Amino acid sequence: MRLWTPTFSRSLPFSFRFNVLTLLTLLTLLTLFFRPATLCAQQPASEEGRSRFSAVDIYVDSKNAPLAAYQIEFSATNGVAKIVGIEGGDSAAFREPPFYDGKAIQHDRVIIAAFNTASADKLPSGKTRIATIHLQVVGDQPPQFELKLQVAANPDGNRISAEATFEERKSE
Amino acid sequence: MNMQNGQEQNGGLEAPPKLVAALKQLQGEPVFVPRTIDEALIKAAHQRLGYGEKKKSRWSRLVPWTVAAAGFAAAVLVAYPHAKHFLGFGGSGFERSTRATRRGSETTGESASPQSHGLAYVREDLNRDGEVNILDAFMLARKLQNPPLSDPKLDVNGDGVIDYRDVETIAAHAVSLEKRGRS
């Protein structure tokens, strides 16, 4: 009678090896087969029950100077919020969604940036909502955010002094 | 004496004399065993005792396992792109291209003007302020409003044309989360 030993030797019966290989092949196929379902799957009920969606408006106050370009780094700092979408702002000059790295989605940090080459009279000045960041917040803990204005510029491309702020929308 | 011994030997056998005589005659003839039988016996013994498979390296037995495991890992990577970080891989095509561009600029020695104190700048840093940000994209977009542009340095993506795609390339670099240091 043959005894099975856990080594890669001939003591592994052919049928056993065949079964393991078959199992690996089936796992591979199942992994590929269920991929779309995984991507489309809803969150687990327990997590879904504790999550909510939130929107954070991003403002830039360029004082009296027309705002032609900006770049801002936004991050959720306490690990309870994930970015799920980014949209443009109020002003016609920045109504289109800004540039951002797609890898920021489902993560907690993003750099957004936009510019407009229009003349100064068509650009916003003062406090302007330039973008809105949509988030999914998990748990009961309130999210905390951090905003850093990396650069703002006037229509000539020169840096200007400006202030960036954010405001979380009240949930309805 | 010999006869007695022979009688004693023969006396111990209880067989017909013809058979005894025939057996005695056979002992004088060599027995021929074909070489193929020897080889077959040795091969069977090796298989039984496990010597014969040494010629087939142990590694050859690992091949199907390795192939199966690699296939499974590839399937996991395809199905779960985020697993690449867990498995030690990393970087999307965009990241790689960004890094390649950065490296390329450094290796080609695209140096700045004398005012730059000899620092090398990445190709996307059009305004040579030491960082790639939206101002570089903005600068090129403004220049595109007054064509034609002939400065090859403005062809950031290297496709032979200076257009809005170069602006997008710079902007993508500016907002990339893979950047190090200032941006």
GROMACS .gro file of N, CA, C and O in nm, chain A residues 15-67:
model
  212
   15SER      N    1  -0.343   1.061  -1.005
   15SER     CA    2  -0.479   1.114  -0.995
   15SER      C    3  -0.483   1.234  -0.903
   15SER      O    4  -0.552   1.332  -0.927
   16PHE      N    5  -0.399   1.229  -0.796
   16PHE     CA    6  -0.398   1.343  -0.703
   16PHE      C    7  -0.342   1.467  -0.772
   16PHE      O    8  -0.397   1.575  -0.763
   17ARG      N    9  -0.228   1.447  -0.845
   17ARG     CA   10  -0.171   1.561  -0.914
   17ARG      C   11  -0.269   1.617  -1.015
   17ARG      O   12  -0.285   1.737  -1.028
   18PHE      N   13  -0.333   1.528  -1.084
   18PHE     CA   14  -0.430   1.571  -1.184
   18PHE      C   15  -0.540   1.653  -1.117
   18PHE      O   16  -0.581   1.757  -1.167
   19ASN      N   17  -0.583   1.608  -1.001
   19ASN     CA   18  -0.691   1.678  -0.934
   19ASN      C   19  -0.647   1.818  -0.889
   19ASN      O   20  -0.722   1.913  -0.898
   20VAL      N   21  -0.523   1.828  -0.840
   20VAL     CA   22  -0.476   1.959  -0.796
   20VAL      C   23  -0.463   2.054  -0.914
   20VAL      O   24  -0.504   2.171  -0.908
   21LEU      N   25  -0.407   2.003  -1.023
   21LEU     CA   26  -0.395   2.087  -1.142
   21LEU      C   27  -0.532   2.128  -1.192
   21LEU      O   28  -0.554   2.242  -1.232
   22THR      N   29  -0.623   2.034  -1.191
   22THR     CA   30  -0.759   2.067  -1.234
   22THR      C   31  -0.819   2.174  -1.144
   22THR      O   32  -0.885   2.267  -1.190
   23LEU      N   33  -0.792   2.161  -1.015
   23LEU     CA   34  -0.846   2.257  -0.920
   23LEU      C   35  -0.790   2.397  -0.947
   23LEU      O   36  -0.863   2.496  -0.949
   24LEU      N   37  -0.658   2.402  -0.972
   24LEU     CA   38  -0.597   2.532  -1.001
   24LEU      C   39  -0.653   2.591  -1.129
   24LEU      O   40  -0.682   2.711  -1.137
   25THR      N   41  -0.670   2.508  -1.228
   25THR     CA   42  -0.727   2.556  -1.354
   25THR      C   43  -0.869   2.608  -1.332
   25THR      O   44  -0.905   2.715  -1.382
   26LEU      N   45  -0.946   2.533  -1.256
   26LEU     CA   46  -1.083   2.578  -1.229
   26LEU      C   47  -1.084   2.709  -1.151
   26LEU      O   48  -1.164   2.798  -1.178
   27LEU      N   49  -0.991   2.721  -1.054
   27LEU     CA   50  -0.983   2.846  -0.979
   27LEU      C   51  -0.952   2.962  -1.071
   27LEU      O   52  -1.009   3.071  -1.059
   28THR      N   53  -0.858   2.939  -1.164
   28THR     CA   54  -0.822   3.044  -1.259
   28THR      C   55  -0.942   3.086  -1.341
   28THR      O   56  -0.972   3.204  -1.356
   29LEU      N   57  -1.012   2.987  -1.393
   29LEU     CA   58  -1.127   3.018  -1.477
   29LEU      C   59  -1.237   3.087  -1.396
   29LEU      O   60  -1.299   3.183  -1.444
   30LEU      N   61  -1.258   3.039  -1.275
   30LEU     CA   62  -1.362   3.101  -1.193
   30LEU      C   63  -1.327   3.244  -1.157
   30LEU      O   64  -1.413   3.333  -1.155
   31THR      N   65  -1.196   3.267  -1.132
   31THR     CA   66  -1.153   3.402  -1.100
   31THR      C   67  -1.184   3.497  -1.214
   31THR      O   68  -1.234   3.608  -1.196
   32LEU      N   69  -1.152   3.451  -1.336
   32LEU     CA   70  -1.179   3.535  -1.452
   32LEU      C   71  -1.328   3.549  -1.477
   32LEU      O   72  -1.377   3.655  -1.512
   33PHE      N   73  -1.399   3.439  -1.456
   33PHE     CA   74  -1.541   3.440  -1.487
   33PHE      C   75  -1.618   3.534  -1.395
   33PHE      O   76  -1.707   3.605  -1.436
   34PHE      N   77  -1.578   3.533  -1.267
   34PHE     CA   78  -1.654   3.613  -1.172
   34PHE      C   79  -1.601   3.754  -1.157
   34PHE      O   80  -1.645   3.830  -1.074
   35ARG      N   81  -1.503   3.790  -1.239
   35ARG     CA   82  -1.446   3.924  -1.228
   35ARG      C   83  -1.549   4.035  -1.247
   35ARG      O   84  -1.559   4.124  -1.165
   36PRO      N   85  -1.628   4.033  -1.356
   36PRO     CA   86  -1.726   4.141  -1.372
   36PRO      C   87  -1.825   4.146  -1.257
   36PRO      O   88  -1.862   4.253  -1.211
   37ALA      N   89  -1.861   4.030  -1.210
   37ALA     CA   90  -1.955   4.028  -1.099
   37ALA      C   91  -1.893   4.091  -0.975
   37ALA      O   92  -1.960   4.162  -0.900
   38THR      N   93  -1.765   4.066  -0.955
   38THR     CA   94  -1.698   4.124  -0.840
   38THR      C   95  -1.694   4.275  -0.849
   38THR      O   96  -1.718   4.347  -0.753
   39LEU      N   97  -1.662   4.323  -0.971
   39LEU     CA   98  -1.650   4.466  -0.988
   39LEU      C   99  -1.784   4.535  -0.972
   39LEU      O  100  -1.792   4.649  -0.928
   40CYS      N  101  -1.888   4.466  -1.010
   40CYS     CA  102  -2.020   4.527  -1.005
   40CYS      C  103  -2.089   4.499  -0.872
   40CYS      O  104  -2.199   4.549  -0.849
   41ALA      N  105  -2.026   4.418  -0.792
   41ALA     CA  106  -2.096   4.376  -0.672
   41ALA      C  107  -2.118   4.493  -0.577
   41ALA      O  108  -2.038   4.586  -0.571
   42GLN      N  109  -2.225   4.487  -0.506
   42GLN     CA  110  -2.251   4.588  -0.405
   42GLN      C  111  -2.164   4.559  -0.284
   42GLN      O  112  -2.109   4.451  -0.269
   43GLN      N  113  -2.157   4.656  -0.199
   43GLN     CA  114  -2.080   4.636  -0.078
   43GLN      C  115  -2.154   4.540   0.014
   43GLN      O  116  -2.276   4.522   0.001
   44PRO      N  117  -2.082   4.480   0.104
   44PRO     CA  118  -2.151   4.396   0.200
   44PRO      C  119  -2.256   4.475   0.275
   44PRO      O  120  -2.240   4.596   0.299
   45ALA      N  121  -2.360   4.405   0.310
   45ALA     CA  122  -2.473   4.473   0.372
   45ALA      C  123  -2.432   4.545   0.500
   45ALA      O  124  -2.477   4.656   0.527
   46SER      N  125  -2.341   4.485   0.575
   46SER     CA  126  -2.303   4.548   0.701
   46SER      C  127  -2.234   4.680   0.676
   46SER      O  128  -2.258   4.780   0.743
   47GLU      N  129  -2.142   4.681   0.573
   47GLU     CA  130  -2.070   4.804   0.546
   47GLU      C  131  -2.161   4.907   0.479
   47GLU      O  132  -2.154   5.025   0.507
   48GLU      N  133  -2.246   4.860   0.391
   48GLU     CA  134  -2.336   4.950   0.320
   48GLU      C  135  -2.427   5.021   0.419
   48GLU      O  136  -2.460   5.138   0.404
   49GLY      N  137  -2.466   4.951   0.520
   49GLY     CA  138  -2.556   5.010   0.616
   49GLY      C  139  -2.493   5.124   0.693
   49GLY      O  140  -2.563   5.214   0.738
   50ARG      N  141  -2.363   5.122   0.705
   50ARG     CA  142  -2.297   5.224   0.785
   50ARG      C  143  -2.235   5.333   0.699
   50ARG      O  144  -2.167   5.419   0.750
   51SER      N  145  -2.252   5.329   0.569
   51SER     CA  146  -2.186   5.427   0.484
   51SER      C  147  -2.287   5.529   0.432
   51SER      O  148  -2.407   5.502   0.423
   52ARG      N  149  -2.234   5.645   0.400
   52ARG     CA  150  -2.318   5.750   0.342
   52ARG      C  151  -2.234   5.825   0.241
   52ARG      O  152  -2.110   5.815   0.240
   53PHE      N  153  -2.301   5.902   0.158
   53PHE     CA  154  -2.229   5.981   0.059
   53PHE      C  155  -2.230   6.127   0.101
   53PHE      O  156  -2.327   6.177   0.159
   54SER      N  157  -2.120   6.190   0.070
   54SER     CA  158  -2.104   6.328   0.112
   54SER      C  159  -2.041   6.407  -0.002
   54SER      O  160  -1.974   6.350  -0.089
   55ALA      N  161  -2.065   6.537  -0.002
   55ALA     CA  162  -2.006   6.625  -0.104
   55ALA      C  163  -1.935   6.740  -0.035
   55ALA      O  164  -1.987   6.799   0.060
   56VAL      N  165  -1.815   6.766  -0.083
   56VAL     CA  166  -1.736   6.875  -0.025
   56VAL      C  167  -1.710   6.978  -0.135
   56VAL      O  168  -1.650   6.945  -0.239
   57ASP      N  169  -1.755   7.099  -0.114
   57ASP     CA  170  -1.732   7.206  -0.210
   57ASP      C  171  -1.596   7.270  -0.183
   57ASP      O  172  -1.560   7.298  -0.068
   58ILE      N  173  -1.525   7.293  -0.291
   58ILE     CA  174  -1.392   7.354  -0.280
   58ILE      C  175  -1.400   7.496  -0.335
   58ILE      O  176  -1.449   7.518  -0.446
   59TYR      N  177  -1.351   7.589  -0.256
   59TYR     CA  178  -1.355   7.730  -0.294
   59TYR      C  179  -1.213   7.785  -0.304
   59TYR      O  180  -1.124   7.745  -0.228
   60VAL      N  181  -1.197   7.879  -0.396
   60VAL     CA  182  -1.073   7.956  -0.402
   60VAL      C  183  -1.111   8.103  -0.399
   60VAL      O  184  -1.197   8.147  -0.475
   61ASP      N  185  -1.048   8.172  -0.308
   61ASP     CA  186  -1.070   8.317  -0.299
   61ASP      C  187  -0.946   8.387  -0.351
   61ASP      O  188  -0.841   8.388  -0.285
   62SER      N  189  -0.959   8.444  -0.470
   62SER     CA  190  -0.844   8.512  -0.531
   62SER      C  191  -0.848   8.662  -0.506
   62SER      O  192  -0.778   8.738  -0.573
   63LYS      N  193  -0.933   8.701  -0.413
   63LYS     CA  194  -0.949   8.845  -0.380
   63LYS      C  195  -0.990   8.923  -0.506
   63LYS      O  196  -1.086   8.882  -0.572
   64ASN      N  197  -0.914   9.025  -0.540
   64ASN     CA  198  -0.955   9.106  -0.655
   64ASN      C  199  -0.899   9.053  -0.787
   64ASN      O  200  -0.939   9.099  -0.893
   65ALA      N  201  -0.809   8.960  -0.779
   65ALA     CA  202  -0.744   8.913  -0.902
   65ALA      C  203  -0.831   8.810  -0.974
   65ALA      O  204  -0.894   8.726  -0.909
   66PRO      N  205  -0.835   8.817  -1.105
   66PRO     CA  206  -0.907   8.711  -1.179
   66PRO      C  207  -0.832   8.579  -1.168
   66PRO      O  208  -0.709   8.576  -1.182
   67LEU      N  209  -0.908   8.476  -1.145
   67LEU     CA  210  -0.847   8.343  -1.128
   67LEU      C  211  -0.846   8.270  -1.262
   67LEU      O  212  -0.952   8.240  -1.318
   0.00000   0.00000   0.00000
